[in-house]
Backbone as a chain_set.jsonl record, in Angstrom:
{"seq": "XXXXXXXXXXXXXXXXXXXXXXXXXXXXXXXXXXXXXXXXXXXXXXXXXXXXXXXXXXXXXXXXXXXXXXXXXXXXXXXXXXXXXXXXXXXXXXXXXXXXXXXXXXXXXXXXXXXXXXXXXXXXXXXXXXXXXXXXXXXX", "coords": {"N": [[26.873, -38.851, -45.939], [26.499, -34.961, -45.606], [26.914, -32.559, -44.129], [26.526, -29.262, -43.652], [27.181, -25.677, -43.775], [25.062, -23.344, -46.875], [26.836, -21.63, -48.467], [27.567, -20.557, -50.694], [26.288, -18.985, -53.06], [25.19, -20.937, -55.286], [25.037, -23.274, -53.077], [23.102, -22.416, -51.798], [20.703, -22.0, -53.987], [20.891, -24.777, -54.28], [19.414, -25.902, -52.429], [16.693, -25.205, -52.696], [14.439, -25.843, -54.223], [13.911, -27.974, -52.167], [13.384, -26.675, -49.918], [10.474, -25.446, -50.968], [8.946, -27.627, -50.452], [7.452, -26.092, -48.193], [7.786, -23.994, -48.645], [6.605, -22.575, -50.344], [5.278, -20.018, -51.501], [7.844, -18.865, -52.202], [8.699, -19.682, -54.464], [8.41, -18.113, -57.117], [10.112, -15.998, -56.459], [13.315, -14.999, -56.237], [15.068, -17.124, -54.436], [17.714, -16.868, -53.177], [18.846, -13.889, -53.568], [17.481, -13.743, -51.618], [17.439, -15.114, -49.471], [20.741, -14.214, -48.721], [20.029, -11.133, -48.477], [18.707, -12.004, -45.814], [20.624, -13.088, -44.449], [22.184, -10.911, -44.454], [20.936, -9.874, -41.509], [21.859, -12.586, -39.603], [20.383, -14.976, -40.514], [20.837, -18.427, -41.44], [21.851, -20.755, -43.475], [20.936, -23.953, -43.939], [21.891, -27.623, -44.948], [21.637, -30.891, -45.37], [23.214, -32.93, -46.894], [22.587, -36.14, -49.09], [23.814, -38.64, -51.24], [24.629, -37.198, -53.209], [22.545, -35.52, -53.918], [20.215, -32.433, -52.308], [18.945, -33.575, -49.127], [17.448, -32.586, -46.5], [16.765, -29.378, -44.808], [17.098, -26.685, -43.178], [16.936, -23.29, -41.808], [17.96, -21.156, -39.844], [18.518, -18.976, -36.747], [20.462, -17.16, -34.696], [19.714, -15.631, -30.852], [19.106, -12.596, -29.32], [17.489, -12.143, -26.052], [15.31, -11.355, -24.212], [12.802, -12.881, -22.725], [14.233, -15.226, -23.209], [16.406, -15.846, -22.645], [19.303, -16.343, -24.091], [18.732, -18.36, -27.619], [19.011, -20.102, -30.183], [17.16, -19.911, -32.923], [14.355, -21.521, -35.408], [14.128, -21.257, -38.271], [12.83, -22.097, -40.657], [12.574, -25.457, -41.025], [13.074, -28.221, -42.879], [12.685, -31.55, -44.908], [12.66, -33.274, -47.582], [9.66, -34.522, -48.674], [9.47, -37.183, -49.864], [12.077, -38.047, -49.378], [11.869, -38.327, -46.132], [11.268, -39.727, -42.957], [13.745, -40.956, -43.311], [15.397, -40.769, -41.8], [16.311, -37.937, -41.82], [15.433, -36.009, -41.373], [16.44, -35.802, -38.702], [18.613, -35.839, -38.249], [19.243, -33.114, -38.526], [18.224, -31.606, -36.763], [19.622, -32.835, -34.758], [21.91, -31.763, -35.436], [21.381, -28.878, -35.35], [20.909, -29.004, -32.763], [22.673, -29.165, -31.409], [24.942, -27.57, -32.797], [23.786, -25.098, -31.264], [23.903, -25.761, -28.31], [27.055, -24.935, -28.75], [27.183, -22.751, -29.3], [25.993, -21.863, -26.94], [24.099, -21.461, -26.368], [21.23, -20.654, -24.09], [18.093, -21.49, -24.842], [16.54, -23.141, -27.412], [14.37, -23.041, -29.978], [11.999, -23.426, -32.036], [8.825, -21.888, -34.612], [6.092, -23.406, -35.164], [3.666, -24.343, -38.096], [0.209, -24.256, -37.898], [-1.434, -26.64, -39.101], [0.417, -28.469, -38.918], [0.665, -30.882, -38.258], [1.853, -33.828, -38.38], [5.213, -32.157, -37.704], [4.874, -31.333, -35.958], [4.682, -33.856, -33.912], [6.494, -34.901, -34.368], [8.442, -32.789, -33.309], [7.772, -32.749, -30.55], [8.865, -36.084, -30.104], [11.241, -35.525, -29.775], [11.509, -34.544, -28.059], [11.065, -31.76, -27.545], [8.501, -29.155, -26.321], [5.312, -27.134, -26.17], [4.851, -24.413, -25.697], [4.375, -21.946, -26.822], [1.356, -19.112, -28.051], [1.671, -18.74, -31.14], [1.23, -15.179, -32.194], [-0.251, -13.94, -35.06], [-0.736, -10.993, -37.85], [-0.988, -9.801, -39.673], [0.103, -7.091, -42.703], [0.187, -6.953, -45.393]], "CA": [[26.77, -37.811, -45.502], [26.998, -34.371, -45.172], [25.946, -31.127, -43.059], [27.104, -28.283, -44.736], [25.98, -24.321, -43.608], [24.924, -22.935, -48.061], [27.594, -20.032, -48.086], [26.923, -19.446, -52.243], [25.169, -18.964, -54.143], [25.047, -22.894, -55.421], [24.397, -23.974, -52.711], [21.674, -21.529, -51.797], [19.951, -22.335, -54.411], [20.472, -25.921, -53.932], [18.485, -25.627, -51.295], [15.45, -23.559, -52.742], [13.873, -25.805, -53.954], [13.95, -28.659, -50.745], [12.526, -25.793, -48.945], [10.034, -24.939, -50.943], [8.076, -27.801, -49.567], [7.663, -25.187, -46.939], [7.51, -22.33, -48.579], [5.679, -22.507, -51.982], [5.092, -18.905, -51.951], [8.971, -18.676, -53.402], [8.991, -20.63, -55.693], [8.599, -17.555, -58.325], [10.883, -15.143, -56.404], [15.144, -15.057, -56.523], [15.46, -17.252, -53.736], [18.909, -16.699, -53.514], [18.753, -13.477, -53.139], [16.144, -13.014, -50.41], [18.225, -16.059, -48.648], [21.393, -13.311, -48.582], [19.482, -10.397, -47.93], [17.698, -12.32, -45.071], [22.035, -14.201, -43.933], [22.709, -10.078, -43.359], [20.398, -10.424, -40.039], [22.278, -13.271, -39.198], [20.162, -15.938, -40.863], [22.322, -19.211, -41.631], [20.892, -21.959, -43.916], [22.087, -25.495, -43.496], [21.575, -28.264, -45.01], [22.051, -31.861, -44.903], [22.603, -33.655, -48.213], [23.474, -37.719, -49.193], [23.737, -38.858, -52.952], [24.684, -35.553, -54.06], [21.055, -35.062, -52.821], [20.334, -31.369, -50.154], [17.74, -33.823, -48.38], [16.5, -31.869, -45.736], [17.365, -27.672, -45.602], [16.846, -25.498, -41.993], [16.818, -21.34, -41.801], [18.338, -21.103, -38.37], [19.291, -17.539, -36.517], [20.872, -16.623, -33.153], [18.786, -14.651, -31.304], [19.205, -12.4, -27.999], [15.47, -12.382, -26.068], [15.36, -11.061, -21.933], [12.612, -13.291, -22.251], [14.733, -16.255, -22.148], [18.521, -15.352, -22.892], [20.061, -16.42, -26.194], [18.469, -18.924, -28.384], [19.082, -21.128, -31.57], [15.762, -20.011, -33.16], [14.744, -22.087, -35.966], [13.013, -20.597, -39.275], [12.302, -23.325, -41.386], [12.836, -27.119, -41.082], [11.796, -29.416, -44.208], [13.094, -32.478, -45.314], [12.254, -33.881, -48.846], [9.259, -35.43, -48.643], [10.633, -38.17, -50.608], [13.184, -38.307, -48.038], [10.52, -38.189, -44.147], [11.189, -41.001, -42.081], [14.607, -42.036, -43.679], [16.494, -40.049, -40.603], [17.316, -37.079, -42.682], [15.07, -34.892, -40.881], [16.388, -36.025, -37.627], [20.485, -36.144, -38.495], [19.657, -32.12, -39.051], [17.889, -31.482, -36.216], [20.181, -32.942, -33.438], [23.017, -31.197, -35.414], [20.978, -27.897, -35.247], [20.341, -28.664, -31.756], [24.535, -29.099, -31.058], [24.908, -25.078, -32.889], [23.016, -23.659, -30.219], [25.089, -25.731, -27.747], [28.307, -24.626, -29.206], [27.382, -20.974, -29.384], [26.036, -21.69, -25.365], [22.515, -21.148, -26.115], [19.64, -20.627, -23.379], [17.637, -21.593, -24.532], [16.034, -23.816, -28.237], [13.421, -22.305, -30.02], [11.068, -23.231, -33.155], [7.577, -22.164, -34.548], [5.704, -24.81, -36.95], [2.877, -23.458, -38.394], [-0.793, -25.143, -36.233], [-1.591, -27.388, -39.621], [1.529, -29.756, -39.149], [-0.058, -31.824, -37.123], [3.478, -34.801, -38.497], [5.898, -32.009, -37.567], [4.398, -31.459, -34.423], [4.79, -35.518, -33.928], [8.402, -34.848, -34.634], [8.946, -32.133, -31.777], [7.545, -33.486, -28.821], [8.774, -37.123, -29.796], [12.462, -34.821, -30.031], [11.631, -33.503, -26.255], [10.042, -30.419, -27.15], [7.501, -28.314, -25.299], [4.247, -26.286, -26.397], [4.924, -23.435, -24.702], [3.223, -20.348, -26.584], [0.365, -19.79, -28.909], [2.562, -17.862, -31.983], [0.387, -14.522, -32.861], [0.222, -12.444, -36.419], [-0.967, -9.721, -38.596], [-0.609, -9.658, -42.071], [-0.31, -5.868, -42.612], [-0.18, -5.997, -46.481]], "C": [[27.081, -36.508, -45.338], [26.149, -33.106, -44.607], [26.889, -30.065, -43.946], [26.301, -26.814, -43.641], [26.511, -23.599, -44.913], [26.234, -21.613, -47.53], [27.42, -20.068, -49.476], [26.341, -20.221, -52.397], [23.864, -20.116, -55.071], [24.549, -23.064, -54.467], [23.157, -22.852, -52.161], [20.673, -22.109, -52.504], [19.36, -23.798, -55.155], [19.902, -26.183, -53.335], [16.863, -25.199, -51.956], [14.621, -24.624, -53.361], [13.674, -27.847, -53.027], [12.71, -27.324, -49.991], [11.065, -24.962, -49.262], [8.967, -25.832, -51.479], [8.034, -27.539, -48.493], [7.273, -24.817, -47.608], [7.556, -22.361, -49.603], [5.643, -21.254, -52.619], [6.469, -17.973, -52.452], [9.022, -18.66, -54.21], [9.23, -19.123, -56.973], [9.097, -15.84, -58.241], [12.322, -15.632, -56.351], [15.537, -15.519, -54.851], [17.064, -17.077, -53.211], [19.304, -15.156, -52.493], [17.726, -12.845, -51.797], [16.649, -14.393, -49.057], [19.477, -14.511, -47.661], [21.318, -12.128, -48.188], [18.745, -10.987, -45.796], [20.046, -12.428, -43.848], [22.633, -12.219, -43.93], [22.551, -9.923, -42.156], [20.659, -11.138, -39.386], [21.899, -14.392, -39.094], [21.235, -16.976, -41.564], [21.101, -20.259, -42.599], [22.145, -23.511, -44.178], [21.601, -26.679, -44.365], [22.159, -29.809, -45.99], [21.88, -32.868, -46.846], [23.212, -35.394, -48.287], [23.097, -37.449, -50.613], [24.328, -37.741, -53.734], [23.144, -34.935, -54.255], [21.377, -34.39, -52.218], [18.641, -32.721, -50.27], [17.197, -33.137, -47.962], [17.677, -29.959, -45.638], [16.853, -27.232, -44.3], [17.477, -23.833, -42.311], [16.727, -21.608, -40.591], [18.982, -19.077, -38.11], [19.842, -17.287, -34.993], [20.118, -15.507, -32.637], [19.164, -13.921, -29.245], [17.83, -12.245, -27.248], [15.863, -11.995, -24.456], [14.362, -12.465, -21.931], [13.504, -14.755, -22.307], [16.578, -16.474, -22.899], [18.964, -15.72, -25.231], [19.519, -18.23, -26.599], [19.17, -19.282, -29.997], [17.225, -20.878, -31.415], [15.5, -20.279, -35.138], [13.586, -21.45, -37.312], [12.058, -21.486, -39.7], [13.702, -25.121, -41.313], [11.979, -28.125, -42.443], [12.969, -30.307, -44.74], [12.218, -33.134, -46.436], [11.33, -34.919, -48.54], [9.318, -37.28, -49.042], [10.784, -38.244, -50.248], [13.055, -38.572, -46.491], [10.616, -39.81, -43.815], [12.779, -41.824, -42.571], [15.683, -41.418, -42.229], [16.986, -39.045, -40.524], [17.071, -36.222, -41.237], [15.804, -34.766, -39.051], [18.284, -35.806, -36.884], [20.203, -34.327, -38.409], [19.339, -31.473, -37.137], [18.949, -30.936, -34.685], [21.899, -31.733, -34.012], [22.405, -29.431, -35.239], [20.781, -27.433, -33.334], [22.532, -28.461, -30.522], [25.474, -27.631, -32.154], [24.521, -24.54, -31.97], [23.59, -24.66, -29.065], [26.704, -25.192, -28.026], [28.562, -22.998, -29.04], [26.789, -20.857, -27.518], [25.057, -20.651, -25.57], [21.464, -21.117, -24.691], [18.869, -21.489, -23.854], [17.281, -22.85, -26.321], [14.794, -23.974, -29.245], [12.37, -23.111, -32.116], [9.631, -22.119, -33.12], [6.864, -22.751, -35.792], [4.335, -24.326, -36.353], [0.914, -24.797, -37.645], [-1.682, -26.295, -37.902], [-0.682, -28.556, -40.041], [1.961, -31.093, -37.94], [2.061, -33.257, -37.607], [4.234, -34.148, -38.073], [5.208, -32.418, -37.015], [4.826, -32.682, -33.078], [6.995, -35.488, -33.412], [9.163, -33.95, -33.174], [9.259, -33.111, -30.678], [8.929, -34.57, -29.2], [10.465, -36.236, -29.251], [12.593, -33.835, -28.417], [11.178, -32.548, -25.979], [9.029, -29.508, -26.956], [6.181, -27.107, -26.337], [4.11, -25.562, -26.155], [3.959, -22.171, -24.739], [2.629, -20.715, -27.857], [1.658, -17.971, -29.805], [1.185, -16.326, -32.476], [-0.052, -13.841, -34.365], [-0.303, -11.949, -36.875], [-0.605, -9.094, -39.72], [-1.134, -8.127, -42.01], [0.015, -5.47, -44.301], [-1.527, -7.12, -46.753]], "O": [[28.188, -36.474, -44.8], [24.946, -32.871, -44.719], [27.794, -30.302, -44.747], [25.26, -26.888, -42.989], [27.665, -23.17, -44.918], [26.346, -20.97, -46.486], [26.735, -19.054, -49.608], [25.965, -21.372, -52.175], [22.661, -20.155, -55.331], [23.325, -23.081, -54.595], [22.107, -23.109, -52.749], [19.773, -22.704, -51.91], [18.417, -24.086, -55.892], [19.533, -27.302, -53.69], [15.998, -24.884, -51.139], [13.509, -24.333, -52.922], [13.239, -28.771, -53.714], [11.509, -27.352, -49.725], [10.515, -24.182, -48.484], [8.216, -25.522, -52.404], [8.413, -28.321, -47.621], [6.066, -25.055, -47.653], [8.664, -22.163, -50.1], [5.85, -21.095, -53.822], [6.409, -16.833, -52.914], [9.37, -17.731, -54.938], [10.24, -19.169, -57.675], [8.89, -14.897, -59.005], [12.442, -16.854, -56.441], [16.096, -14.742, -54.078], [16.953, -17.85, -52.26], [19.77, -15.097, -51.355], [17.471, -11.733, -51.333], [16.16, -14.441, -47.928], [19.266, -13.993, -46.564], [22.277, -11.7, -47.546], [18.468, -10.222, -44.872], [20.372, -11.838, -42.818], [23.682, -12.131, -43.292], [23.54, -9.805, -41.432], [20.104, -11.036, -38.292], [22.354, -15.145, -38.233], [22.255, -16.582, -42.128], [19.894, -20.406, -42.407], [23.311, -23.827, -44.413], [20.384, -26.511, -44.451], [22.874, -29.792, -46.992], [20.945, -33.217, -47.566], [24.158, -35.774, -47.596], [22.42, -36.544, -51.101], [24.347, -37.673, -54.963], [22.892, -33.85, -54.78], [22.335, -34.591, -51.471], [17.709, -32.743, -51.074], [16.265, -32.686, -48.628], [18.738, -29.597, -46.146], [15.661, -27.538, -44.337], [18.419, -23.524, -43.041], [15.751, -22.167, -40.09], [19.549, -18.292, -38.871], [18.909, -17.34, -34.191], [19.786, -14.563, -33.354], [19.38, -14.617, -28.253], [16.894, -12.221, -28.048], [16.751, -12.52, -23.785], [14.84, -13.357, -21.23], [13.392, -15.431, -21.285], [17.412, -17.207, -23.431], [18.915, -15.508, -26.442], [19.908, -19.179, -25.918], [19.772, -18.469, -30.699], [16.393, -21.246, -30.587], [16.087, -19.633, -36.005], [12.381, -21.276, -37.132], [10.896, -21.661, -39.331], [14.865, -25.494, -41.469], [10.836, -28.49, -42.72], [14.078, -29.827, -44.974], [11.081, -33.506, -46.147], [11.728, -36.033, -48.2], [9.18, -38.272, -48.325], [9.912, -38.835, -49.612], [13.976, -38.956, -45.769], [10.103, -40.777, -44.377], [12.999, -43.002, -42.293], [16.749, -41.974, -41.964], [17.842, -38.755, -39.688], [17.875, -35.878, -40.371], [15.646, -33.772, -38.343], [18.836, -35.701, -35.789], [21.32, -33.898, -38.122], [20.243, -30.991, -36.454], [19.115, -29.919, -34.012], [22.677, -31.157, -33.252], [23.337, -28.689, -34.929], [20.62, -26.348, -32.774], [23.087, -27.929, -29.56], [26.52, -27.029, -31.913], [24.887, -23.387, -31.746], [24.105, -23.735, -28.438], [27.417, -25.192, -27.023], [29.549, -22.306, -28.792], [27.133, -19.875, -26.861], [25.041, -19.479, -25.195], [20.913, -22.216, -24.638], [18.893, -22.535, -23.205], [18.213, -23.653, -26.273], [14.245, -25.075, -29.285], [12.752, -22.748, -33.229], [9.278, -21.576, -32.074], [7.048, -22.586, -36.998], [3.912, -24.058, -35.229], [0.908, -25.893, -37.084], [-2.768, -26.731, -37.519], [-0.801, -29.329, -40.992], [2.818, -31.714, -37.311], [3.114, -33.211, -36.973], [4.914, -34.979, -37.471], [4.725, -33.543, -37.146], [5.124, -32.523, -31.895], [7.95, -35.815, -32.708], [10.026, -34.304, -32.371], [10.166, -33.785, -30.191], [10.021, -34.195, -28.774], [10.743, -36.512, -28.084], [13.326, -32.967, -27.943], [10.845, -32.151, -24.862], [8.778, -29.02, -28.058], [6.635, -26.349, -27.194], [2.896, -25.362, -26.176], [3.27, -21.584, -23.904], [2.837, -21.69, -28.579], [2.102, -16.907, -29.373], [0.222, -16.706, -33.143], [-0.002, -12.63, -34.148], [-1.342, -12.305, -36.317], [-0.089, -8.16, -40.334], [-2.221, -7.774, -41.552], [0.114, -4.306, -44.69], [-2.346, -6.898, -47.645]]}, "num_chains": 1, "name": "protein.A"}
């Protein structure tokens, strides 16, 4: 089992099939180019590989905020459906917490779609609290 940050185009591309399970709207888009553009703004794409296959991926960034201080914000966290409940998501989640601590973050944050009940249960079991409502407004 290996945890790494996807820095090469090849590693980013290997993460795409797993990410599509969370973000299917990216299927017909240039995933590598999108990730590269986000990386220029601080986004990092991590993956957990086991047996030569990417099992779980996470997109995250470090942010400094007035409300919470320094945080690690998780944009994306997904494990392949076929690999759920095998411990991969938990290992990647714990690795993300280690990164937050290493960067001296005050808090660890993520948003989750209201329909993702299994994910919510996972986060609450990992000690996370539901503390905010997130609002959005589509502009296009």
